[in-house]
C-alpha positions in Angstrom: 177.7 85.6 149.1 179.5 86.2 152.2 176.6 85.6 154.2 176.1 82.2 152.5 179.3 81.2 152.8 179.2 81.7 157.1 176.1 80.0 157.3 177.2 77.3 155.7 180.4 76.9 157.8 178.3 77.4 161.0 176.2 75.0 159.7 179.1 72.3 158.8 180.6 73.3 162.1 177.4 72.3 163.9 177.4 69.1 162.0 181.2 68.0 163.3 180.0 69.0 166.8 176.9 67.0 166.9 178.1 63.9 165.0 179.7 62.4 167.7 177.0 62.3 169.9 174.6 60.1 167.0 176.0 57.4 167.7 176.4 57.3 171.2 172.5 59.0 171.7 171.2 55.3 169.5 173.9 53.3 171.8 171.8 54.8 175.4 168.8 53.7 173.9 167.7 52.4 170.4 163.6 53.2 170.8 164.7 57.0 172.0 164.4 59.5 169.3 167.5 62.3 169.3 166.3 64.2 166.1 163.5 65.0 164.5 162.3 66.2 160.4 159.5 68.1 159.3 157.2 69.9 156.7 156.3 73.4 157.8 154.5 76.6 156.6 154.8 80.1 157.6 155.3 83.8 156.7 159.0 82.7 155.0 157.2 80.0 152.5 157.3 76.3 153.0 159.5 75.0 154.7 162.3 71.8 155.9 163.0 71.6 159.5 165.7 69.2 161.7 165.8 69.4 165.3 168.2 67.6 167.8 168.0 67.1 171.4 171.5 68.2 173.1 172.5 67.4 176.7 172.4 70.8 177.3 170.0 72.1 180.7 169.9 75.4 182.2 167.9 74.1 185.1 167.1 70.5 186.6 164.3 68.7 184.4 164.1 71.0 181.5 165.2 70.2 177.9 167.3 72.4 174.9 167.0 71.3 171.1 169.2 73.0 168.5 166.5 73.6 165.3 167.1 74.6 161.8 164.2 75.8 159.1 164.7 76.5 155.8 162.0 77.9 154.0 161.0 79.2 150.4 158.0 80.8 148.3 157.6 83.0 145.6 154.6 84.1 143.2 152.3 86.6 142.6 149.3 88.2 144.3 146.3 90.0 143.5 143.9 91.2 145.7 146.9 91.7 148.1 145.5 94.7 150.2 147.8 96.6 152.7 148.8 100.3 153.1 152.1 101.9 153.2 153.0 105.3 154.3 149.4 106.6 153.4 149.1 104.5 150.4 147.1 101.5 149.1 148.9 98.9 147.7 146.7 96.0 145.8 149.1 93.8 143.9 152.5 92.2 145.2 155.2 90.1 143.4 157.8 88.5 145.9 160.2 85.9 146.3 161.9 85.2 150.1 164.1 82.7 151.2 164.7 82.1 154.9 166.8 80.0 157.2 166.3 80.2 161.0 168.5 78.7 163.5 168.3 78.7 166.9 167.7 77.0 170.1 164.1 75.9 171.8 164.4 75.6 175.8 161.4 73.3 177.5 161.2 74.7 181.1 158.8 71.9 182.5 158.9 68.1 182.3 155.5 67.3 183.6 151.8 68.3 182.5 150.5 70.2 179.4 153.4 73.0 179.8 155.7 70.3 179.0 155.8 70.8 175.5 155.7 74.9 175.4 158.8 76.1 174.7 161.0 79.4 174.4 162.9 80.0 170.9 165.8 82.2 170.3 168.4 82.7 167.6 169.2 83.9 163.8 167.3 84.5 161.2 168.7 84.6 157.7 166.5 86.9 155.2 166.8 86.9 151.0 163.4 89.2 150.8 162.3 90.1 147.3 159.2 92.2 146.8 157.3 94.6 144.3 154.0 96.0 145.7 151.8 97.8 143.1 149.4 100.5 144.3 145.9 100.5 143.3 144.8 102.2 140.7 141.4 102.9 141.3 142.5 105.3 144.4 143.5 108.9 145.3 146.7 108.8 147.0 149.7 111.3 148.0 154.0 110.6 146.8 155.3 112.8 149.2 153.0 115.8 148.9 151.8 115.5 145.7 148.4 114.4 144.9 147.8 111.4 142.1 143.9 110.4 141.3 143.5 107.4 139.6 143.9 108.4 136.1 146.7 110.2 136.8 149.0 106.9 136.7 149.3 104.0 135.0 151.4 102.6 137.5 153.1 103.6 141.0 155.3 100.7 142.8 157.4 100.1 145.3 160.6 97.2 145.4 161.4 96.1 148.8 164.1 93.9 149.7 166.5 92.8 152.5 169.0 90.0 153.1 170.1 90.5 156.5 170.8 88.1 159.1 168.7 89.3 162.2 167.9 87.8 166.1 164.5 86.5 166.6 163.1 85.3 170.3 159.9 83.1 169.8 157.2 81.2 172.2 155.7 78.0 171.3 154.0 74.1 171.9 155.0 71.1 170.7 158.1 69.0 169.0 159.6 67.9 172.5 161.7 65.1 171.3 161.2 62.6 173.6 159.4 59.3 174.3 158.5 56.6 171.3 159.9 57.6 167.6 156.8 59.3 165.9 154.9 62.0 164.2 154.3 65.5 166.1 153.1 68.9 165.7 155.1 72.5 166.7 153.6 75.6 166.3 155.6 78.7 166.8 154.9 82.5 167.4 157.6 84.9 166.9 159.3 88.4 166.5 161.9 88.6 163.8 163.8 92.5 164.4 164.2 93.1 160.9 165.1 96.5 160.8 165.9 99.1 157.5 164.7 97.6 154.3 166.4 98.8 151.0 163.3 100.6 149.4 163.0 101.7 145.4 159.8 103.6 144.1 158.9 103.9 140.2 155.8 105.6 138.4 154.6 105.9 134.6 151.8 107.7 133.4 150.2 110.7 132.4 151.6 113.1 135.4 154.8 113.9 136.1 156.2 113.2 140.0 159.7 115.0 140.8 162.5 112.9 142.1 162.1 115.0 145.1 158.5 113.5 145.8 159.8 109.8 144.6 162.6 110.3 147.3 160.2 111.4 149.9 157.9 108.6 149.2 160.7 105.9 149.5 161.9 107.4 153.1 158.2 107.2 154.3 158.0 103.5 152.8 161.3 102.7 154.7 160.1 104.6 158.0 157.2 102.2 157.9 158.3 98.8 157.2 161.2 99.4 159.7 161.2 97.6 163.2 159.8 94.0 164.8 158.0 91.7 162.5 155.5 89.2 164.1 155.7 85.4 162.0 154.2 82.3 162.8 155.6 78.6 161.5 153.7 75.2 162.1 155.0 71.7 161.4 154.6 68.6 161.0 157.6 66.6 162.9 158.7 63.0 162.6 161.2 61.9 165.5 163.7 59.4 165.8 
């Protein structure tokens, strides 16, 4: 709740900052576009993007927009296929909520580098997730050995709502010339760090807490550090 609560109040503050300058960005030139919208996808879910062109340069000729993504999915998954700490997880449940803000700098006003930009800011994570291991498969919790009728069921919940930095490189969405449609395509790392990690099992053989505990350190050792995501949208400006 207290994490909502800033963003919003950075995000209302950013609102009184920038209003002035709508009216006065129109007045310089009506057939200018300032902002742009759009419909995106990437590792966070679909998502709603705005974008605004500030007067803002670190060097003659290049260009900074303020951007702002939020993004949603949820479902479930089978055939999901990835392994964790030695184990082979075939099944996920999740649910993630996102919201990135940050600032894009265009370096170059001329040619096809133009519209490449660099991206860096905060990234605001609500990640919800339940991986189920396969079944079918031998596999080790901490050192003991389950075959695949030992268990009915071994899974792990993984969740984090953190706000962490991102840095990002990318093409497209340089608000400028005629108002219209364009595309952005982004590449990024998101430094998630420490997830909060909690392991179950039922069946016919009996794992210690010990072994449960060991497990859930190894699943927390290996979804710790940088996370690559990409995002692509669809942009009107105007």
């Amino acid at each position: 709740m207290k994490i909502l609560t800033a963003l919003t109040a950075l995000t209302a503050s950013m609102l009184v900052w920038i209003q002035p300058t709508i009216a006065a960005d129109l007045s310089d030139n009506e057939n200018s576009p300032s902002y742009s919208v759009g419909l995106g996808v990437s590792n966070f879910g679909l998502g709603l993007s705005a974008a605004h062109k500030t007067d803002w340069h670190i060097k003659s000729g290049d260009q900074i927009q303020i951007r702002a993504i939020a993004s949603t999915i949820e479902g479930d998954t089978g055939g999901y296929d990835t392994d964790i700490a030695g184990i082979n997880y075939d099944k996920i449940d999740y649910d993630s909520h996102a919201f990135q803000l940050g600032l894009d700098w265009y370096p170059s006003q001329s040619g096809w580098t133009e519209k490449i930009f660099f991206s860096g800011g905060a990234l605001y994570l609500d990640l919800d997730s339940t991986i189920y291991a396969d079944k079918g498969k031998s596999y080790t919790v901490g050192s003991t050995q389950v075959n695949p009728s030992d268990l009915t069921s071994f899974q792990a919940n993984i969740t984090r709502e953190k706000v962490i930095p991102y840095v990002s490189l990318g093409w497209g969405n340089k608000i400028q010339g005629a108002p219209g449609f364009d595309f952005q395509a982004e590449l990024g790392v998101a430094f998630i760090g420490k997830a909060d990690v909690n392991v179950s099992s039922s069946g016919n053989k009996s794992i210690s807490a010990a072994e449960l505990e060991a497990e859930r350190k190894q699943i927390i050792d290996d979804t710790e550090g940088p996370a690559p995501f990409a995002n692509f949208t669809v942009a009107y400006h105007f």
